[in-house]
mmCIF file of N, CA and C and ligand atoms in Angstrom:
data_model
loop_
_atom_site.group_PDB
_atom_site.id
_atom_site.type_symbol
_atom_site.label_atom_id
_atom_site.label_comp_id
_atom_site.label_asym_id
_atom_site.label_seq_id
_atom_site.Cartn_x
_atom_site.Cartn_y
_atom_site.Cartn_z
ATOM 1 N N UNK A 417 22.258 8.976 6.799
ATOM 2 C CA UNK A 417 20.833 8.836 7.112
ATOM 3 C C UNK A 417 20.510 9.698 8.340
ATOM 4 N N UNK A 418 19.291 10.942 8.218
ATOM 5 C CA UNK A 418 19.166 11.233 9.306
ATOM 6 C C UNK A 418 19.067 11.062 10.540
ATOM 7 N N UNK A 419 19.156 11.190 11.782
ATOM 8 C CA UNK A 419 19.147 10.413 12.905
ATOM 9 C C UNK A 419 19.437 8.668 13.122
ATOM 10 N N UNK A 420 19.992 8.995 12.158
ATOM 11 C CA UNK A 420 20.502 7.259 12.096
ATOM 12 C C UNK A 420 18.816 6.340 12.106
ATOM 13 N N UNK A 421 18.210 7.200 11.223
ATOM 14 C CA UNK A 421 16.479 6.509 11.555
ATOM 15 C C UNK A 421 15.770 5.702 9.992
ATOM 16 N N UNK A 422 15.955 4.669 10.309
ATOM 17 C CA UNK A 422 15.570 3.656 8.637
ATOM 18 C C UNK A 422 14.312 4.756 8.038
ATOM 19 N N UNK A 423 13.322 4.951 8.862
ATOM 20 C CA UNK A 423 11.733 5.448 8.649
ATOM 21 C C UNK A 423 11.830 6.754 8.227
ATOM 22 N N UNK A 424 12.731 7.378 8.975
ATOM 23 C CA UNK A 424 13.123 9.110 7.982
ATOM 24 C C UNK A 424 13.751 8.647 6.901
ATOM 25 N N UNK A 425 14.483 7.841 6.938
ATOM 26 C CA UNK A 425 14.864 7.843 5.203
ATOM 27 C C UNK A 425 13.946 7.163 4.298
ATOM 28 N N UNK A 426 13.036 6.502 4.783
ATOM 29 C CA UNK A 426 11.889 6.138 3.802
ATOM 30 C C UNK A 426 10.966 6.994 3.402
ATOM 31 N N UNK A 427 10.971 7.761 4.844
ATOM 32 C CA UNK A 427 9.795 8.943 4.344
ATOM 33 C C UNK A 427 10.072 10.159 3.329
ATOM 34 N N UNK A 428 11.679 10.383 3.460
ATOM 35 C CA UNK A 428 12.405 11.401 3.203
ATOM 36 C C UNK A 428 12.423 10.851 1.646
ATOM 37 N N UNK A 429 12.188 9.444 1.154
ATOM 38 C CA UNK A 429 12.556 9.463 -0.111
ATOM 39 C C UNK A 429 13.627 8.753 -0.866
ATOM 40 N N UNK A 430 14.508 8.615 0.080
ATOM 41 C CA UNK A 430 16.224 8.064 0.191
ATOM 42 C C UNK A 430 16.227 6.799 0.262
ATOM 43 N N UNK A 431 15.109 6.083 0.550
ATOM 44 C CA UNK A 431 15.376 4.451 0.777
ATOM 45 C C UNK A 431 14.204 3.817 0.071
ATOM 46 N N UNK A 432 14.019 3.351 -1.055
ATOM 47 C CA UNK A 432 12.404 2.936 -1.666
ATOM 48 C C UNK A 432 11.942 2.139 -0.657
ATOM 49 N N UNK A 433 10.295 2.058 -1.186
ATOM 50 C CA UNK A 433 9.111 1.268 -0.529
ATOM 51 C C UNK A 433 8.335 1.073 -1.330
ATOM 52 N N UNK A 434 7.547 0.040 -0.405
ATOM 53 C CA UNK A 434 6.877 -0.217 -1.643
ATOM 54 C C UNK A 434 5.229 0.749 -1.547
ATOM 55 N N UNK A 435 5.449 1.988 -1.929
ATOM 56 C CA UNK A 435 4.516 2.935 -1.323
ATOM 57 C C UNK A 435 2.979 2.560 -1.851
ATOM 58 N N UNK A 436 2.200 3.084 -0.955
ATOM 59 C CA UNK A 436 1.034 2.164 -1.471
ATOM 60 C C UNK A 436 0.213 4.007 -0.965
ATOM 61 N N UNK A 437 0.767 4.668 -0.137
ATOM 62 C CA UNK A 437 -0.209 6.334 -0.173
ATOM 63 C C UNK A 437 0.884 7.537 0.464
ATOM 64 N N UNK A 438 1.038 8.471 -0.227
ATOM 65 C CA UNK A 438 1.791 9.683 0.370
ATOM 66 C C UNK A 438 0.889 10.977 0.420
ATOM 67 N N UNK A 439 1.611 11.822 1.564
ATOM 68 C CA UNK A 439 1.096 13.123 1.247
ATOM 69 C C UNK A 439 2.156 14.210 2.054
ATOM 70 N N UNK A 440 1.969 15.244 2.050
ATOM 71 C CA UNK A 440 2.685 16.100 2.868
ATOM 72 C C UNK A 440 3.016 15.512 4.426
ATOM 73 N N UNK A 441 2.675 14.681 5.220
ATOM 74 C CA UNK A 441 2.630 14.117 6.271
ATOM 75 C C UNK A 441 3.149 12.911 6.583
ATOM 76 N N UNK A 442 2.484 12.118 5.700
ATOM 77 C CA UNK A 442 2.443 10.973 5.994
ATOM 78 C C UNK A 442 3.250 10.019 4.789
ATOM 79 N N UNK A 443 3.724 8.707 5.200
ATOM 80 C CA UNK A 443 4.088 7.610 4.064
ATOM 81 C C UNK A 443 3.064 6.217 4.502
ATOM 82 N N UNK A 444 2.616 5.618 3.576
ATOM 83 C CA UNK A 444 1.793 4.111 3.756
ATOM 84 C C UNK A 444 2.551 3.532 2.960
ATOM 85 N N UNK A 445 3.220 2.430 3.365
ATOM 86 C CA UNK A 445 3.549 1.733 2.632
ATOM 87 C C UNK A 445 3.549 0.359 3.134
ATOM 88 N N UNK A 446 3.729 -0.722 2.055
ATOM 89 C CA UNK A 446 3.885 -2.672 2.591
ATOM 90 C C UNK A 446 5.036 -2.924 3.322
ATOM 91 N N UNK A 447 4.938 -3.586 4.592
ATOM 92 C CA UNK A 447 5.931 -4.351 5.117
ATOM 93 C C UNK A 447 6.407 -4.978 4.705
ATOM 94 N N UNK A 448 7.678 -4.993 4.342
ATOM 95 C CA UNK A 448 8.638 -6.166 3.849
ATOM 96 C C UNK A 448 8.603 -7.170 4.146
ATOM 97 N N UNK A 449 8.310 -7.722 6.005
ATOM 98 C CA UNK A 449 8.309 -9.006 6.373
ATOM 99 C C UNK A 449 6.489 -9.132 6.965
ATOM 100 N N UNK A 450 5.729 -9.257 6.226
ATOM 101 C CA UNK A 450 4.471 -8.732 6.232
ATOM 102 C C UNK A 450 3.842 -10.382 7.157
ATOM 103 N N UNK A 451 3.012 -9.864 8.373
ATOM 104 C CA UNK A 451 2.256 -10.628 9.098
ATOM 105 C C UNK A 451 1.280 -11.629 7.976
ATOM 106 N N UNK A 452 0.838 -10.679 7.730
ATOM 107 C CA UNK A 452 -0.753 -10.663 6.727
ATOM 108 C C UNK A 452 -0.381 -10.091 5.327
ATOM 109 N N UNK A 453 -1.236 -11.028 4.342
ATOM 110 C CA UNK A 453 -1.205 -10.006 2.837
ATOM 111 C C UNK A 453 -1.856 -8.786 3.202
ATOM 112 N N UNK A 454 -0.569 -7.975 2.779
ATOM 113 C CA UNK A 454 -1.481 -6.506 2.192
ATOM 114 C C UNK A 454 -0.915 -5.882 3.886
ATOM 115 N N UNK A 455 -0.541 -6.054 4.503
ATOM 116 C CA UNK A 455 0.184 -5.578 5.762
ATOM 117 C C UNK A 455 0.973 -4.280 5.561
ATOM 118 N N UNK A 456 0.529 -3.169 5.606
ATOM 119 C CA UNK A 456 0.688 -2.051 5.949
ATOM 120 C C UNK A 456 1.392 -1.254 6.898
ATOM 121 N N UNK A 457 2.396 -0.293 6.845
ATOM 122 C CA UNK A 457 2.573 0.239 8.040
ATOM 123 C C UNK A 457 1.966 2.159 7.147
ATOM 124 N N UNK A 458 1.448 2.750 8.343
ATOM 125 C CA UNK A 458 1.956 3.976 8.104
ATOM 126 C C UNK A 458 2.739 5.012 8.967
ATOM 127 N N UNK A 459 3.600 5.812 8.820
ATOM 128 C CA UNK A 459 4.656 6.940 9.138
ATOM 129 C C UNK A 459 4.819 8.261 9.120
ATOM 130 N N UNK A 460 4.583 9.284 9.998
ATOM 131 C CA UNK A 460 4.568 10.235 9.876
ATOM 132 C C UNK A 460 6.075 10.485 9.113
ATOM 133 N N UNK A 461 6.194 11.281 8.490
ATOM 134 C CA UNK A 461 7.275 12.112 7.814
ATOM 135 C C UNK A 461 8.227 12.198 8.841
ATOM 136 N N UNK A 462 7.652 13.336 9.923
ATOM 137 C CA UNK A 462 8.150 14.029 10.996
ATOM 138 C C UNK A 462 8.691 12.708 12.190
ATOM 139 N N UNK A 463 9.956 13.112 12.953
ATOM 140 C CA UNK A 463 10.582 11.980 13.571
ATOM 141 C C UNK A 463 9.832 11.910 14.819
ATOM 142 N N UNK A 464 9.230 10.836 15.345
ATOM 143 C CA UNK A 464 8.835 10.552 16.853
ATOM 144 C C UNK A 464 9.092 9.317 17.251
ATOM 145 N N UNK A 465 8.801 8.841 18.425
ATOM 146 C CA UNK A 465 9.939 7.190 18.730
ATOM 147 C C UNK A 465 8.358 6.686 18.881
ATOM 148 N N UNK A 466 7.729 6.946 19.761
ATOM 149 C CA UNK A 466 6.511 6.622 19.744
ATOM 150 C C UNK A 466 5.157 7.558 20.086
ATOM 151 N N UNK A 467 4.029 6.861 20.628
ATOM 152 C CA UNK A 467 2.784 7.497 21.180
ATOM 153 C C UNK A 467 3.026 8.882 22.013
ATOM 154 N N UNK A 468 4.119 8.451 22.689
ATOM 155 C CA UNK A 468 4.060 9.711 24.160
ATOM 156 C C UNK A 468 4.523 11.165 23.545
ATOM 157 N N UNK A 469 5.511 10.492 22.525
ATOM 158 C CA UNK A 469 6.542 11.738 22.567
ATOM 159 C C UNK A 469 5.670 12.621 20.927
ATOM 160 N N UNK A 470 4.854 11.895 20.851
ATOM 161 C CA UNK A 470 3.962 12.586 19.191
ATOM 162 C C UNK A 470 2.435 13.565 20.028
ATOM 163 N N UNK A 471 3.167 14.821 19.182
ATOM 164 C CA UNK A 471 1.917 15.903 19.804
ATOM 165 C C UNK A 471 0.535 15.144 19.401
ATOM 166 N N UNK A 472 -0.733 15.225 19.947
ATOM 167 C CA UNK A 472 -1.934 15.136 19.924
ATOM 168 C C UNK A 472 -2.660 15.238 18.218
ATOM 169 N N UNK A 473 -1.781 16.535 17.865
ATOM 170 C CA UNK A 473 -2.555 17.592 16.536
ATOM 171 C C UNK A 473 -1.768 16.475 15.595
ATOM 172 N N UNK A 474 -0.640 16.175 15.753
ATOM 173 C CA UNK A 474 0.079 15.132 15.131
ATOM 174 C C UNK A 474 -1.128 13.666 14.700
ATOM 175 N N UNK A 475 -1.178 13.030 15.979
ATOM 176 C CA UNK A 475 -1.796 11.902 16.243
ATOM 177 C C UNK A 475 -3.203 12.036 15.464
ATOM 178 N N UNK A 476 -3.934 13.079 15.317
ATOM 179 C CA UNK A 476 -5.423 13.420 15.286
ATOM 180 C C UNK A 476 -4.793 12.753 13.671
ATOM 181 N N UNK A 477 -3.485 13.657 13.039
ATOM 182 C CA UNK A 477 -3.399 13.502 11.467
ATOM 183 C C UNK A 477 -3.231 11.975 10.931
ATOM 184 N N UNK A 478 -2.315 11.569 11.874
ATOM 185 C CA UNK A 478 -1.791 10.079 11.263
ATOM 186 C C UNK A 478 -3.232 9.122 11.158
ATOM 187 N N UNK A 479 -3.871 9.406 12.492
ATOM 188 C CA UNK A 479 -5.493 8.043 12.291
ATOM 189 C C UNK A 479 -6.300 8.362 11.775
ATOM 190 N N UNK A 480 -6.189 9.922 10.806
ATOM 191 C CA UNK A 480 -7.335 10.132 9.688
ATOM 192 C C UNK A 480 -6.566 9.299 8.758
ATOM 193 N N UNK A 481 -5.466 9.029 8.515
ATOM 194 C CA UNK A 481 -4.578 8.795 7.000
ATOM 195 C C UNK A 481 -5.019 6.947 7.052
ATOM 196 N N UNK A 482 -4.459 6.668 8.629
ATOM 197 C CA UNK A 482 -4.730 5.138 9.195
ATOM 198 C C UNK A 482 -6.372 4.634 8.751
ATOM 199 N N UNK A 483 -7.174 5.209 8.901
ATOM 200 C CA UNK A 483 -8.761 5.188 8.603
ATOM 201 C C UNK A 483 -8.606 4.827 6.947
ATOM 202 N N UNK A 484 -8.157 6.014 6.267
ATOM 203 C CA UNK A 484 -8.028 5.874 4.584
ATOM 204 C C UNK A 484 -7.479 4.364 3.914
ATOM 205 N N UNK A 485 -5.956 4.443 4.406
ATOM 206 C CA UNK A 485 -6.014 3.668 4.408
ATOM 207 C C UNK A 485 -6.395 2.360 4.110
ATOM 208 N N UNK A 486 -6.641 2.046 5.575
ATOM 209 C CA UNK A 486 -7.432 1.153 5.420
ATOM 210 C C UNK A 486 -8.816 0.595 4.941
ATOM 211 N N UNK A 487 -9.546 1.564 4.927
ATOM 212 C CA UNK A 487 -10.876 1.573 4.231
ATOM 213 C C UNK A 487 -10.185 1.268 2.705
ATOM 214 N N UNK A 488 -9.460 1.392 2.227
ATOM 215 C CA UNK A 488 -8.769 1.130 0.753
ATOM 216 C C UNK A 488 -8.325 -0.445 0.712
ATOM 217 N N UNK A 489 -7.119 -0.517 1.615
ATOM 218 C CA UNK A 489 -6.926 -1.995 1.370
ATOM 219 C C UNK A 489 -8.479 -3.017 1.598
ATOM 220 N N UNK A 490 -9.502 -2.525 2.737
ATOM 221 C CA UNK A 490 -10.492 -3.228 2.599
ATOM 222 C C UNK A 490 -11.289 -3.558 1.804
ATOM 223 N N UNK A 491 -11.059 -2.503 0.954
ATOM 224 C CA UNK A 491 -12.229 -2.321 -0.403
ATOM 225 C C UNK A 491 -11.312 -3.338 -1.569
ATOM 226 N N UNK A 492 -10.387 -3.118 -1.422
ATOM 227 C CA UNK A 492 -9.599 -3.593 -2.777
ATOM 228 C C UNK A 492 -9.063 -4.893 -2.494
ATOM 229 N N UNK A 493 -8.932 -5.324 -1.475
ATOM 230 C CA UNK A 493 -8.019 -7.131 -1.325
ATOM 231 C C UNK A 493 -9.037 -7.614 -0.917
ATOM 232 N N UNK A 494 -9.282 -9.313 -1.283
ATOM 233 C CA UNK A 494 -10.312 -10.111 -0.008
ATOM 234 C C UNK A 494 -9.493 -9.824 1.255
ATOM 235 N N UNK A 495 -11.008 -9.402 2.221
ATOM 236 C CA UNK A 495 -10.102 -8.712 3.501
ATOM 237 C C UNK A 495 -11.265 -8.687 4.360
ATOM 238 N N UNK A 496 -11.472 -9.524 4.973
ATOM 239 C CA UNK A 496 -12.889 -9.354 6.274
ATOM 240 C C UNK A 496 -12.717 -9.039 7.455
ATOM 241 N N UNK A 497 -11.410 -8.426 7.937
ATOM 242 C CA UNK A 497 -10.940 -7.392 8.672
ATOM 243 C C UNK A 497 -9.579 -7.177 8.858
ATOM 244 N N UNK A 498 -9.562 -6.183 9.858
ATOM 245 C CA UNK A 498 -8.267 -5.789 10.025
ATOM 246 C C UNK A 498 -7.641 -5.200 11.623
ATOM 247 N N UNK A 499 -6.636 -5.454 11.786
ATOM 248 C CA UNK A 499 -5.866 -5.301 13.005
ATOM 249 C C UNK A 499 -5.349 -3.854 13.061
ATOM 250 N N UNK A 500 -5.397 -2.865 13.873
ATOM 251 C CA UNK A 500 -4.214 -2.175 14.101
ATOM 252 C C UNK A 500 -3.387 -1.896 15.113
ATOM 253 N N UNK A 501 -2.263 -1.974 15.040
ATOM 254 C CA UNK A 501 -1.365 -2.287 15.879
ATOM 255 C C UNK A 501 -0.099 -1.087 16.289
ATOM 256 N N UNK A 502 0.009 -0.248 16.880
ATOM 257 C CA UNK A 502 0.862 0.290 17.272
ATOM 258 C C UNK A 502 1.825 0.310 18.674
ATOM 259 N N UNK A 503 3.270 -0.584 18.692
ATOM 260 C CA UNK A 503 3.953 -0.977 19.672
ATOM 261 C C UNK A 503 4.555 0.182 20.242
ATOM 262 N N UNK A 504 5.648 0.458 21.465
ATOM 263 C CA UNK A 504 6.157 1.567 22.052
ATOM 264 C C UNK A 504 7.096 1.185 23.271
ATOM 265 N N UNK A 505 8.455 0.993 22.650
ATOM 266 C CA UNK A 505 9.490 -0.020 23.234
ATOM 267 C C UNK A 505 9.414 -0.942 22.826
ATOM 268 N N UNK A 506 10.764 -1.862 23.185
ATOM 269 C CA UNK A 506 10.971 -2.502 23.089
ATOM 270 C C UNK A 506 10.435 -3.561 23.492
ATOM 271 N N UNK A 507 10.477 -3.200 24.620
ATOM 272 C CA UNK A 507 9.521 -4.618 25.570
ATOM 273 C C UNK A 507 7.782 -4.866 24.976
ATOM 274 N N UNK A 508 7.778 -4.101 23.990
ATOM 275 C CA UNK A 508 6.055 -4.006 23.480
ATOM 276 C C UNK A 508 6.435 -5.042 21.950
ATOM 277 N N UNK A 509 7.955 -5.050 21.573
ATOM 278 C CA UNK A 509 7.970 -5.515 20.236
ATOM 279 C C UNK A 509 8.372 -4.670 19.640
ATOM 280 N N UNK A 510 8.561 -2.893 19.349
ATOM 281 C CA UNK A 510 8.810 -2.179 18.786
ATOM 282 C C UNK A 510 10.022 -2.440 18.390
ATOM 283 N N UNK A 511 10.695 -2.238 16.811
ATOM 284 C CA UNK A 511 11.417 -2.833 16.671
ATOM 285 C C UNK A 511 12.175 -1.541 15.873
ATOM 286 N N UNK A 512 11.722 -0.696 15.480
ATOM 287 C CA UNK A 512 12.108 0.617 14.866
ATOM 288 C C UNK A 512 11.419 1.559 15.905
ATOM 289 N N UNK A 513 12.431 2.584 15.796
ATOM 290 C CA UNK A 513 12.143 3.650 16.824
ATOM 291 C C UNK A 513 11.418 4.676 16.354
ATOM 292 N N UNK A 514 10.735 4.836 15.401
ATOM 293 C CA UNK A 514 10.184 5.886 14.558
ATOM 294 C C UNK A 514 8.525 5.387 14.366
ATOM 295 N N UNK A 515 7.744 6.370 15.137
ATOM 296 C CA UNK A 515 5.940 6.136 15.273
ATOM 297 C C UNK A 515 5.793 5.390 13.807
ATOM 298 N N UNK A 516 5.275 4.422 14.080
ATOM 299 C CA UNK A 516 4.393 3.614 12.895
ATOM 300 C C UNK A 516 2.888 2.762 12.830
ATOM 301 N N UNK A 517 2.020 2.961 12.698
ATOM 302 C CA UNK A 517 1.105 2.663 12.665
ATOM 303 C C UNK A 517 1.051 1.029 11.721
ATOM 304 N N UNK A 518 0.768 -0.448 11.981
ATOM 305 C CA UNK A 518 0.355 -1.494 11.105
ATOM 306 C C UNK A 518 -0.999 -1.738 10.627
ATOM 307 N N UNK A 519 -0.876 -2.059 9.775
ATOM 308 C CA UNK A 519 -2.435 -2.417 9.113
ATOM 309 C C UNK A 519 -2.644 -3.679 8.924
ATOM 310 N N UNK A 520 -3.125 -4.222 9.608
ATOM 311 C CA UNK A 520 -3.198 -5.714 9.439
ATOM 312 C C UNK A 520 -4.107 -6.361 8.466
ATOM 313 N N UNK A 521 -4.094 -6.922 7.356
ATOM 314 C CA UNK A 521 -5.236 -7.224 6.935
ATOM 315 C C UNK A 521 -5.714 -9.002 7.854
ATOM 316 N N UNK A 522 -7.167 -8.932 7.662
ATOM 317 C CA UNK A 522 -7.583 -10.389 8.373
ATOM 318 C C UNK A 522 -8.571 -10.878 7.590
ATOM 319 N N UNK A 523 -8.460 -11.908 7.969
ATOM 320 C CA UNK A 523 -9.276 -13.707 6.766
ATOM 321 C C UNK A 523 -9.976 -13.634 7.811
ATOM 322 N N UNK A 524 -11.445 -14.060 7.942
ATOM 323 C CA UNK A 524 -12.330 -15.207 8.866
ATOM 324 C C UNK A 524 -11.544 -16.829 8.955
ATOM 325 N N UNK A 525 -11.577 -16.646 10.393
ATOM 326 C CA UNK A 525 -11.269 -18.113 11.021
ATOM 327 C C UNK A 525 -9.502 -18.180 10.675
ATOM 328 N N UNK A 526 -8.776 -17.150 10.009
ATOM 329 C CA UNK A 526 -7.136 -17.478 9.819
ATOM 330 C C UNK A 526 -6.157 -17.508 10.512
ATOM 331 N N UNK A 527 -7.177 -17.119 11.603
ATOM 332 C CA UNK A 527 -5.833 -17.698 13.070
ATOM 333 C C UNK A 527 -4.264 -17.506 12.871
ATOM 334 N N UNK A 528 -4.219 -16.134 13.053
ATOM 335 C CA UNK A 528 -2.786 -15.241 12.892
ATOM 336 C C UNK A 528 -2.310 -15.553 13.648
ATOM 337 N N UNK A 529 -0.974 -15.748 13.558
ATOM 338 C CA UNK A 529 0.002 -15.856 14.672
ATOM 339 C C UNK A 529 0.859 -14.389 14.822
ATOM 340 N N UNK A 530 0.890 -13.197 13.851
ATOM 341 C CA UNK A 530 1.544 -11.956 14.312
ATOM 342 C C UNK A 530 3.119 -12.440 14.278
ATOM 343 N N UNK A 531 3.490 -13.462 13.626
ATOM 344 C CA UNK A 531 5.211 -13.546 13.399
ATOM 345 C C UNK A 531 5.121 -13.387 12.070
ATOM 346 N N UNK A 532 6.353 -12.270 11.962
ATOM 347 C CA UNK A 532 7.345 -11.725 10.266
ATOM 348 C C UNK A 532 7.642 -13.022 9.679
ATOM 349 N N UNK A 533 7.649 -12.846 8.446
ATOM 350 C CA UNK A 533 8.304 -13.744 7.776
ATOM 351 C C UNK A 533 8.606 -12.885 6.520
ATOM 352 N N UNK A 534 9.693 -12.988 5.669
ATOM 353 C CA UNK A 534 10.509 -11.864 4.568
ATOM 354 C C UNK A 534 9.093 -12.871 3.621
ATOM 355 N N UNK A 535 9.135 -11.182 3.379
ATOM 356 C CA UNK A 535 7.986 -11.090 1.735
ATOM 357 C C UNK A 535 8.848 -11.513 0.519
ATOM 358 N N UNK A 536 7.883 -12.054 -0.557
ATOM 359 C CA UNK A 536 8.341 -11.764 -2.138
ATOM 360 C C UNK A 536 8.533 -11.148 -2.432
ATOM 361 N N UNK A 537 9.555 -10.393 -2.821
ATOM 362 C CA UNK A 537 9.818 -8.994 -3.217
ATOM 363 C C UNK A 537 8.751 -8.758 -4.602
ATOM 364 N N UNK A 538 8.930 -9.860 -5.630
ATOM 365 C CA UNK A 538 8.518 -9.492 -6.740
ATOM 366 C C UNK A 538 6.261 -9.447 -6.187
ATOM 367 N N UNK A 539 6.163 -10.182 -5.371
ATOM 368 C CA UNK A 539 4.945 -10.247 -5.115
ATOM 369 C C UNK A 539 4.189 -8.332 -4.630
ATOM 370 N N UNK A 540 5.456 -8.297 -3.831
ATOM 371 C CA UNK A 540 4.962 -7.132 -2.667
ATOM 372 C C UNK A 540 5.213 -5.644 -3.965
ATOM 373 N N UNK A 541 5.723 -5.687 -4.914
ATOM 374 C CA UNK A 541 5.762 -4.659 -5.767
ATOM 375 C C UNK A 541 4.231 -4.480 -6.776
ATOM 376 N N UNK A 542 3.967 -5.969 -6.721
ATOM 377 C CA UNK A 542 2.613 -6.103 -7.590
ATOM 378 C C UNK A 542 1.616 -5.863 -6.698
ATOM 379 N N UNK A 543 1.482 -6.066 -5.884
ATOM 380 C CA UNK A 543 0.583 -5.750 -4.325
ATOM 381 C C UNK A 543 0.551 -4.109 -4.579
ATOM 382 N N UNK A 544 2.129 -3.581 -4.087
ATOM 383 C CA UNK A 544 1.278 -2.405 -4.251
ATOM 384 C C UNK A 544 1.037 -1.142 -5.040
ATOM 385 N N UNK A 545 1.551 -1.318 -6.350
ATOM 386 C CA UNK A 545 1.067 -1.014 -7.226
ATOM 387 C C UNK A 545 -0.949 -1.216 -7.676
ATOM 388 N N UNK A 546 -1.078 -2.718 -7.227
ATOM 389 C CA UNK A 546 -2.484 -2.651 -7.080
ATOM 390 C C UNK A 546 -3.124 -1.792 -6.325
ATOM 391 N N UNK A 547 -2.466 -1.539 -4.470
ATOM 392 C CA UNK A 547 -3.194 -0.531 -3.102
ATOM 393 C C UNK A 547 -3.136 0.750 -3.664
ATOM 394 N N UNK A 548 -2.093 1.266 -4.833
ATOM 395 C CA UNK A 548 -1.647 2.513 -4.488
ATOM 396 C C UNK A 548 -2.876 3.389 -4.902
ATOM 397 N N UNK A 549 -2.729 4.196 -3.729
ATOM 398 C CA UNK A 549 -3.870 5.643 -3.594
ATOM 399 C C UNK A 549 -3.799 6.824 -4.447
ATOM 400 N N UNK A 550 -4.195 7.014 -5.296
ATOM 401 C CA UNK A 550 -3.790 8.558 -6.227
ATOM 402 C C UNK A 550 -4.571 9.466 -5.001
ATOM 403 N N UNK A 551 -3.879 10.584 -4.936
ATOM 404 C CA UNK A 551 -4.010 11.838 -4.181
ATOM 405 C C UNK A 551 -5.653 12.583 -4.765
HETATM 406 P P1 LIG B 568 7.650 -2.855 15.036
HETATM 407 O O1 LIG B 568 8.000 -4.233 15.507
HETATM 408 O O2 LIG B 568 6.291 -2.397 15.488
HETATM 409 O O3 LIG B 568 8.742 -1.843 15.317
HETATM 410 O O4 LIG B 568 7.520 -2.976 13.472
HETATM 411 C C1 LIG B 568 8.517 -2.657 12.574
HETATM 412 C C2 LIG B 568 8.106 -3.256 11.248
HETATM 413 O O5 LIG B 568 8.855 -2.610 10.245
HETATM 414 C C3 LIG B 568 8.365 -4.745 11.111
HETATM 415 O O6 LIG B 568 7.136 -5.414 10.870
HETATM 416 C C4 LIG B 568 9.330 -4.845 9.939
HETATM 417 O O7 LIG B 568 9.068 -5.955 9.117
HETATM 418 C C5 LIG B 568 9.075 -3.546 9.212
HETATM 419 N N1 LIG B 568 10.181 -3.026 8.428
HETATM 420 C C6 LIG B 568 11.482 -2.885 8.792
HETATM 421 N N2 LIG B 568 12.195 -2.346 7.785
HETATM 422 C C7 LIG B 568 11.316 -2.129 6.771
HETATM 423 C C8 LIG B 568 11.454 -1.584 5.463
HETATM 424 N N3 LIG B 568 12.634 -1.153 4.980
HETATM 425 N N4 LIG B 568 10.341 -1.508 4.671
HETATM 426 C C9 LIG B 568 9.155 -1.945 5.150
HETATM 427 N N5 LIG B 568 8.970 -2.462 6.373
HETATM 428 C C10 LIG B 568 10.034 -2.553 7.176
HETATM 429 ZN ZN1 LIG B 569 12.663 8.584 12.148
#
């Protein structure tokens, strides 16, 4: 695995997901241990640990994709908003070292608590097969 990095090998292709949007840049796909239904991360292709160390021209690309996105899961799940969340260290929660953007989806009044819990596998394949974005 490149750089010993889970997120390059997802992006790279080498490790499935449950992809929900790709493009030359970027991967969207469902969190495995998903906060919220429909919980999203997205990933640049390209390796960065976080915010500081990702060029600007970079950043401008990932929160047009983050915008899409999400304007998608909003349109398509009951979803009356959404969180986004990007950690940087450890001490922030970051738990993979590779820039990732979350998509939180949110209920009115559902009083998130923001703790993982392991998804249905068989659920999270039907999920996103429903999100997925044709190009
Ligand atoms: P963070 O705490 O911001 O680093 O978030 C990392 C997220 O990646 C967590 O919410 C994990 O559940 C999620 N995660 C880890 N491995 C995978 C994977 N193979 N596929 C999808 N999500 C993953
Ligand atoms: Zn990486």
């Amino acid at each position: 695995m490149k750089n010993n990095c889970i997120f390059c090998a997802i992006g790279a292709g080498e490790i499935p997901s449950f992809k929900i949007y790709e493009d030359e840049l970027v991967l969207a796909y469902l969190d495995i241990n998903p906060f919220s239904f429909g919980h999203t991360l997205v990933i640049p292709k390209e390796h960065s640990r976080g915010i500081l160390d990702t060029s600007d021209e970079m950043l401008g690309e990932i929160i047009k994709r983050v915008k899409k996105v999400a304007s998608h899961i909003k349109k398509t799940l009951p979803c009356d908003g959404f969180n986004i969340l990007q950690n940087n260290g450890e001490a922030a929660g970051q738990s993979v070292h590779h820039i990732h953007f979350h998509i939180i989806p949110r209920m009115n009044g559902d009083e998130l608590a923001f703790h993982n819990s392991p998804g249905d596998m068989a659920e999270l394949d039907k999920l996103a097969k429903k999100l997925a974005i044709k190009n």
